[in-house]
PDB file of C-alpha atoms in Angstrom:
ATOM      1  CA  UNK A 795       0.000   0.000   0.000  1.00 62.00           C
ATOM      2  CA  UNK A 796       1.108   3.401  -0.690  1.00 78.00           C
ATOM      3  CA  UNK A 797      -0.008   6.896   1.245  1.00 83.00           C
ATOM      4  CA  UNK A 798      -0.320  10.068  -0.905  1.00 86.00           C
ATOM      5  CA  UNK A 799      -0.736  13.676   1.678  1.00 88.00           C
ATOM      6  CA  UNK A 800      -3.196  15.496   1.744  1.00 92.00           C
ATOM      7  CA  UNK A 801      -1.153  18.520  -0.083  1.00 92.00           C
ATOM      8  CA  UNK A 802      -0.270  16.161  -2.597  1.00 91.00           C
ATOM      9  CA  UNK A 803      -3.177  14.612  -4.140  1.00 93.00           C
ATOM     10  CA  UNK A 804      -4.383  16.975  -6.373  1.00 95.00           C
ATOM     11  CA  UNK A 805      -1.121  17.084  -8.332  1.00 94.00           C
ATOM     12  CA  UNK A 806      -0.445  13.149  -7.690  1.00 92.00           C
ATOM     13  CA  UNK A 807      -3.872  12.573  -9.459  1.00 93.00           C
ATOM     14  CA  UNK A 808      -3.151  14.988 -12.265  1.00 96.00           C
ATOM     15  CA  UNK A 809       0.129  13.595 -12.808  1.00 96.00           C
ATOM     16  CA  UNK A 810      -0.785   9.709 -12.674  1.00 95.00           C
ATOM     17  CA  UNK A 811      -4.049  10.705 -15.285  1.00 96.00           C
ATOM     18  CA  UNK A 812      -1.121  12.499 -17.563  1.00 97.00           C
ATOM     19  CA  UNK A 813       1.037   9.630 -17.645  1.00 97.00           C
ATOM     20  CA  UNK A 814      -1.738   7.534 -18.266  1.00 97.00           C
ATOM     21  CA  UNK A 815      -3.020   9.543 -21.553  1.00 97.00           C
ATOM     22  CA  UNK A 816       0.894   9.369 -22.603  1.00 97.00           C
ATOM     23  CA  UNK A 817       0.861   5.514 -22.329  1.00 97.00           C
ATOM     24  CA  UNK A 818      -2.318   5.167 -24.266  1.00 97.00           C
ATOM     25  CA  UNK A 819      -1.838   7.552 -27.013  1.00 97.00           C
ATOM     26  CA  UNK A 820       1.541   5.633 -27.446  1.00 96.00           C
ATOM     27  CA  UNK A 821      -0.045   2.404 -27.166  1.00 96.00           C
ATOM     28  CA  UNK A 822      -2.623   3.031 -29.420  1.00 96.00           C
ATOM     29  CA  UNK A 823      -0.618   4.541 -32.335  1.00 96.00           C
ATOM     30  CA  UNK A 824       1.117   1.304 -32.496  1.00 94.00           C
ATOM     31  CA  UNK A 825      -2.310  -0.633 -32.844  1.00 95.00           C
ATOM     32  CA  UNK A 826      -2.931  -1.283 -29.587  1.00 96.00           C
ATOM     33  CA  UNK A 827      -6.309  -1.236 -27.468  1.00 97.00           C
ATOM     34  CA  UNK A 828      -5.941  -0.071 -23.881  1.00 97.00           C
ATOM     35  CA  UNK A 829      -8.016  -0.437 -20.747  1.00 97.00           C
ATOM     36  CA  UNK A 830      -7.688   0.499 -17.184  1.00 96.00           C
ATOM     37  CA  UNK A 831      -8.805  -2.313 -15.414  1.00 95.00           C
ATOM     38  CA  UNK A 832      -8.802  -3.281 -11.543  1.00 92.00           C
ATOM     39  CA  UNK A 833     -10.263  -0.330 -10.270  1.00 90.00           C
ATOM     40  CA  UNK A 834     -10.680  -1.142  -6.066  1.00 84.00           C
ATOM     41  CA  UNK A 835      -8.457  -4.656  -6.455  1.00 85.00           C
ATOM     42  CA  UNK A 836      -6.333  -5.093  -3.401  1.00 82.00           C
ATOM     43  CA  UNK A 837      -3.304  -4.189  -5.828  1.00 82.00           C
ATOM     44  CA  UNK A 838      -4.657  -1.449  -6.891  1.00 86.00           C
ATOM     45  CA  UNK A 839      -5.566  -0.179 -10.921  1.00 93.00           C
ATOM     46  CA  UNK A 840      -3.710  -1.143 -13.454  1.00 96.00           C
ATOM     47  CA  UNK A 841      -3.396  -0.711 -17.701  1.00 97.00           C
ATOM     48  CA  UNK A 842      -4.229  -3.517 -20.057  1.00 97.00           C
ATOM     49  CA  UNK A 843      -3.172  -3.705 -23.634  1.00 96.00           C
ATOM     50  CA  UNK A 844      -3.851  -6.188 -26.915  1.00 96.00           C
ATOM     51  CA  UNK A 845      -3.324  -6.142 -30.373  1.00 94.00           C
ATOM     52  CA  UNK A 846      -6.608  -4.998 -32.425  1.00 94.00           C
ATOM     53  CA  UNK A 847      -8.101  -8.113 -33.235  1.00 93.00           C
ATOM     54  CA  UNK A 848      -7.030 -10.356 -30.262  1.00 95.00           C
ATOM     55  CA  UNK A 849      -8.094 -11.122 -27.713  1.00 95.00           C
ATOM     56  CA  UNK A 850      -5.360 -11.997 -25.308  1.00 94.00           C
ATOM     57  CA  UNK A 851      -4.832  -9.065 -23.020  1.00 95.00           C
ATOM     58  CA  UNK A 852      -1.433  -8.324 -21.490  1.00 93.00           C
ATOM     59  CA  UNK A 853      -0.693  -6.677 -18.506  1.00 94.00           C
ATOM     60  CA  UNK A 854       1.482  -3.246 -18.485  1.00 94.00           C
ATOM     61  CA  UNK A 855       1.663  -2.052 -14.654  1.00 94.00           C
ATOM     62  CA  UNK A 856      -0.256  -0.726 -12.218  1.00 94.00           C
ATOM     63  CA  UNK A 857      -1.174   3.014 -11.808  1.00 94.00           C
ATOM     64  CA  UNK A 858       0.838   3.653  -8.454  1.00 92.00           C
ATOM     65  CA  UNK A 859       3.033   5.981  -7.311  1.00 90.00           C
ATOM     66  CA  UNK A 860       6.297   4.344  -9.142  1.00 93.00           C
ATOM     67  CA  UNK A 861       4.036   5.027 -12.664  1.00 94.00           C
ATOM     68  CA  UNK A 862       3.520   8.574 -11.514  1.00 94.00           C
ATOM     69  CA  UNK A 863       7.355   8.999 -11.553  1.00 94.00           C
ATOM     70  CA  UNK A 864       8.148   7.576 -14.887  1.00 95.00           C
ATOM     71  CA  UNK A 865       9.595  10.819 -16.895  1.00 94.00           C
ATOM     72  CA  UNK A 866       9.701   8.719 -20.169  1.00 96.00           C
ATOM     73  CA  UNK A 867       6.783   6.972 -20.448  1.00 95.00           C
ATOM     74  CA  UNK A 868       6.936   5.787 -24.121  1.00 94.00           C
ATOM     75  CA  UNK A 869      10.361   4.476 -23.610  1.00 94.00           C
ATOM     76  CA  UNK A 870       9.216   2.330 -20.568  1.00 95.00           C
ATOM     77  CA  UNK A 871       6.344   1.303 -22.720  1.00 93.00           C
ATOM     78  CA  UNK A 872       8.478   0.314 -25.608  1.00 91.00           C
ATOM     79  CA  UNK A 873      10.720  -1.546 -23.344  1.00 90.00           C
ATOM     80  CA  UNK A 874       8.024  -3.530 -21.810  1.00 87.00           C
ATOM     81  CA  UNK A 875       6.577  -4.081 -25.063  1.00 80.00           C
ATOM     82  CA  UNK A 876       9.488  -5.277 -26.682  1.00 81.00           C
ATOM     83  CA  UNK A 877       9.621  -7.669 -23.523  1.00 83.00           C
ATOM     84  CA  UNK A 878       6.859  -9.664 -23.953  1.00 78.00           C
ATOM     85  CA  UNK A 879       7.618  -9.783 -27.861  1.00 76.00           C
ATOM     86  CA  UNK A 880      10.998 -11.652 -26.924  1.00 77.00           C
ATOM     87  CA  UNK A 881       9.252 -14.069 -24.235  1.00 77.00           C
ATOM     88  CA  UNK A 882       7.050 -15.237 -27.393  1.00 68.00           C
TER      89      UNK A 882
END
C-alpha cells in the first residue's frame, strides 16, 4: 500500500491521469487497445493492452506511485513491449 498527503493529491492525481493519456496515445498509435482495469483490487488499478483483433490481453503495470514517476513513459512502454515480444 502506498499513502499520498493530503497537499499532494491533487497534483499526484493529475500527474498519474497524464502519464496515463501518454501511455495510451503511445499504445494506441502502435495498434494497440488499452483499458484500465482493476479499479478497487487489493493491488490497486492497473493498464491492459492487446493487439486490435485479439483477444489476449497483457498486462502493463499498475497506476501507483512508481508510474507517476516515470519521466519517459513511451520508452518504458516500448521496453516492456518489446519484452513480452521476446518471451514469445
Amino acid at each position: 500500500a502506498y499513502v499520498v498527503n493530503n497537499d499532494e493529491v491533487k497534483d499526484y492525481v493529475e500527474d498519474r491521469e497524464a502519464n496515463f493519456c501518454k501511455a495510451k496515445t503511445f499504445l494506441e498509435s502502435k495498434g494497440y487497445e488499452v483499458e484500465r482495469s482493476y479499479f478497487g483490487s487489493e493491488d490497486g488499478e492497473a493498464i491492459l493492452y492487446r493487439k486490435h483483433g485479439t483477444e489476449d490481453w497483457h498486462f502493463l503495470c499498475h497506476l501507483d506511485p512508481m508510474f507517476v514517476e516515470i519521466e519517459d513513459v513511451e520508452g518504458f512502454v516500448e521496453n516492456i513491449e518489446e519484452s513480452e515480444e521476446a518471451s514469445k
